[in-house]
Amino acid sequence: MYIYLYVFFVSIFNSDPDLILGKWKIVELEAIESIRNSDGYLLADFETQSLADQKFQLALDSTTYEFKRDTLYYTDIDGLSIVHRRAIWKLIGDTIFVKEIDRVYLRKYFLRNVNQDSLIFSSIFNGKVAKKRYLFARDEN
């Protein structure tokens, strides 16, 4: 057990912080499967399920994060519309702080892993790291 924790912390703190820079495309949102397996989704009528599925697919098809030196450009879903957002970001330890520029909104993410090809993080709510992860692949376009 201690060996796994050691390897985990060494990989986080020894990773090159510049690896996060660049454009990333979402490949998996673990929360989607949780929602699809929830009673609320399973007991919903067909129309509600279809609308949820459209939003899920839109998120998977269009979510990108582009980390520049201090600015993050990313897409967000509002209803069935894609919204382009800007934020100031900073990595402190294993936490990514994201403060939006165009509205008063601060998010925190726990950086689980970053390397040349993938970026994995989880939301932090009320000081607790969510179990569900955002999984991104580097977008070379």
CSV table of C-alpha atoms in Angstrom, one decimal:
chain,number,residue,atom,x,y,z
A,1,MET,CA,0.0,0.0,0.0
A,2,TYR,CA,2.7,2.5,0.9
A,3,ILE,CA,4.6,1.7,-2.2
A,4,TYR,CA,1.6,2.7,-4.3
A,5,LEU,CA,1.2,5.9,-2.5
A,6,TYR,CA,4.8,6.7,-2.9
A,7,VAL,CA,4.8,6.0,-6.6
A,8,PHE,CA,1.6,8.1,-6.9
A,9,PHE,CA,3.0,11.2,-5.1
A,10,VAL,CA,6.4,10.9,-6.9
A,11,SER,CA,4.7,10.8,-10.3
A,12,ILE,CA,2.5,13.9,-9.4
A,13,PHE,CA,5.3,16.0,-8.0
A,14,ASN,CA,8.0,15.0,-10.4
A,15,SER,CA,5.9,15.5,-13.5
A,16,ASP,CA,6.8,18.4,-15.7
A,17,PRO,CA,4.2,21.2,-15.1
A,18,ASP,CA,4.6,22.2,-18.7
A,19,LEU,CA,3.0,18.9,-19.8
A,20,ILE,CA,-0.4,20.4,-19.1
A,21,LEU,CA,0.2,23.1,-21.7
A,22,GLY,CA,-1.5,22.6,-25.0
A,23,LYS,CA,-4.9,21.6,-26.4
A,24,TRP,CA,-6.8,18.6,-24.9
A,25,LYS,CA,-9.9,16.8,-26.2
A,26,ILE,CA,-12.3,15.0,-23.9
A,27,VAL,CA,-12.4,11.2,-24.5
A,28,GLU,CA,-14.4,10.1,-21.4
A,29,LEU,CA,-16.6,11.7,-18.8
A,30,GLU,CA,-17.1,9.1,-16.1
A,31,ALA,CA,-20.0,11.0,-14.7
A,32,ILE,CA,-22.1,10.2,-17.8
A,33,GLU,CA,-22.1,6.5,-17.0
A,34,SER,CA,-23.1,7.2,-13.4
A,35,ILE,CA,-26.0,9.3,-14.6
A,36,ARG,CA,-27.1,6.7,-17.2
A,37,ASN,CA,-27.1,4.1,-14.4
A,38,SER,CA,-29.0,6.3,-11.9
A,39,ASP,CA,-32.6,5.8,-11.0
A,40,GLY,CA,-33.5,9.3,-12.1
A,41,TYR,CA,-32.3,8.5,-15.6
A,42,LEU,CA,-33.6,5.0,-15.8
A,43,LEU,CA,-37.1,6.0,-14.5
A,44,ALA,CA,-37.3,9.1,-16.7
A,45,ASP,CA,-39.5,9.2,-19.8
A,46,PHE,CA,-38.0,8.7,-23.3
A,47,GLU,CA,-38.0,12.4,-24.1
A,48,THR,CA,-36.0,13.3,-20.9
A,49,GLN,CA,-33.5,10.5,-21.6
A,50,SER,CA,-33.1,11.6,-25.2
A,51,LEU,CA,-32.4,15.2,-24.2
A,52,ALA,CA,-29.8,14.0,-21.6
A,53,ASP,CA,-28.2,11.8,-24.2
A,54,GLN,CA,-28.0,14.7,-26.7
A,55,LYS,CA,-26.2,16.8,-24.0
A,56,PHE,CA,-23.9,13.9,-23.2
A,57,GLN,CA,-23.0,13.4,-26.8
A,58,LEU,CA,-22.5,17.1,-27.4
A,59,ALA,CA,-20.1,17.3,-24.4
A,60,LEU,CA,-18.1,14.3,-25.7
A,61,ASP,CA,-18.0,15.7,-29.3
A,62,SER,CA,-17.1,19.3,-28.4
A,63,THR,CA,-15.3,19.6,-25.1
A,64,THR,CA,-11.8,20.9,-25.4
A,65,TYR,CA,-9.4,22.6,-22.9
A,66,GLU,CA,-6.5,24.6,-24.2
A,67,PHE,CA,-4.0,25.5,-21.5
A,68,LYS,CA,-1.7,28.4,-22.4
A,69,ARG,CA,0.8,29.9,-20.0
A,70,ASP,CA,-1.7,31.5,-17.7
A,71,THR,CA,-5.0,31.4,-19.7
A,72,LEU,CA,-7.3,28.5,-20.3
A,73,TYR,CA,-9.7,28.5,-23.3
A,74,TYR,CA,-12.4,25.8,-23.0
A,75,THR,CA,-15.8,24.8,-24.2
A,76,ASP,CA,-18.8,24.5,-22.0
A,77,ILE,CA,-22.3,23.3,-22.6
A,78,ASP,CA,-25.3,25.5,-21.9
A,79,GLY,CA,-28.5,23.7,-22.7
A,80,LEU,CA,-27.7,22.4,-26.2
A,81,SER,CA,-25.4,25.2,-27.1
A,82,ILE,CA,-21.6,25.2,-27.0
A,83,VAL,CA,-20.2,28.2,-25.2
A,84,HIS,CA,-16.5,29.2,-25.4
A,85,ARG,CA,-15.1,30.4,-22.1
A,86,ARG,CA,-11.8,31.9,-20.9
A,87,ALA,CA,-10.2,31.6,-17.5
A,88,ILE,CA,-7.0,32.3,-15.6
A,89,TRP,CA,-5.5,29.0,-14.4
A,90,LYS,CA,-2.7,28.0,-12.0
A,91,LEU,CA,-1.3,24.6,-11.0
A,92,ILE,CA,-0.4,24.5,-7.3
A,93,GLY,CA,0.8,21.1,-6.2
A,94,ASP,CA,-1.8,18.7,-7.4
A,95,THR,CA,-4.6,21.3,-7.7
A,96,ILE,CA,-5.6,23.2,-10.8
A,97,PHE,CA,-7.3,26.5,-10.0
A,98,VAL,CA,-9.5,27.9,-12.7
A,99,LYS,CA,-11.0,31.4,-12.4
A,100,GLU,CA,-13.2,32.5,-15.2
A,101,ILE,CA,-12.6,35.9,-16.8
A,102,ASP,CA,-16.1,36.7,-18.1
A,103,ARG,CA,-18.0,35.7,-15.0
A,104,VAL,CA,-17.4,35.2,-11.3
A,105,TYR,CA,-16.7,31.5,-11.1
A,106,LEU,CA,-13.8,29.6,-9.5
A,107,ARG,CA,-13.3,25.9,-10.0
A,108,LYS,CA,-10.7,23.5,-8.5
A,109,TYR,CA,-9.6,20.2,-10.0
A,110,PHE,CA,-7.4,17.5,-8.6
A,111,LEU,CA,-4.7,16.6,-11.1
A,112,ARG,CA,-4.6,12.8,-11.2
A,113,ASN,CA,-2.2,12.4,-14.1
A,114,VAL,CA,-0.6,14.2,-17.0
A,115,ASN,CA,1.8,13.0,-19.6
A,116,GLN,CA,2.6,13.6,-23.2
A,117,ASP,CA,-0.6,11.9,-24.3
A,118,SER,CA,-3.2,12.2,-21.6
A,119,LEU,CA,-4.6,14.5,-18.9
A,120,ILE,CA,-6.8,13.2,-16.1
A,121,PHE,CA,-8.4,15.3,-13.4
A,122,SER,CA,-11.4,15.3,-11.0
A,123,SER,CA,-13.5,18.2,-9.7
A,124,ILE,CA,-13.1,19.3,-6.1
A,125,PHE,CA,-16.3,20.2,-4.4
A,126,ASN,CA,-16.4,21.6,-0.8
A,127,GLY,CA,-12.7,20.5,-0.4
A,128,LYS,CA,-13.4,16.9,-1.4
A,129,VAL,CA,-12.1,15.2,-4.6
A,130,ALA,CA,-14.9,13.7,-6.7
A,131,LYS,CA,-14.4,10.1,-7.7
A,132,LYS,CA,-15.4,10.7,-11.3
A,133,ARG,CA,-12.7,11.7,-13.7
A,134,TYR,CA,-12.4,13.8,-16.8
A,135,LEU,CA,-10.1,12.0,-19.3
A,136,PHE,CA,-8.5,14.0,-22.1
A,137,ALA,CA,-6.2,13.1,-25.0
A,138,ARG,CA,-3.8,15.6,-26.5
A,139,ASP,CA,-5.3,17.3,-29.5
A,140,GLU,CA,-2.7,17.9,-32.2
A,141,ASN,CA,-5.1,19.9,-34.4
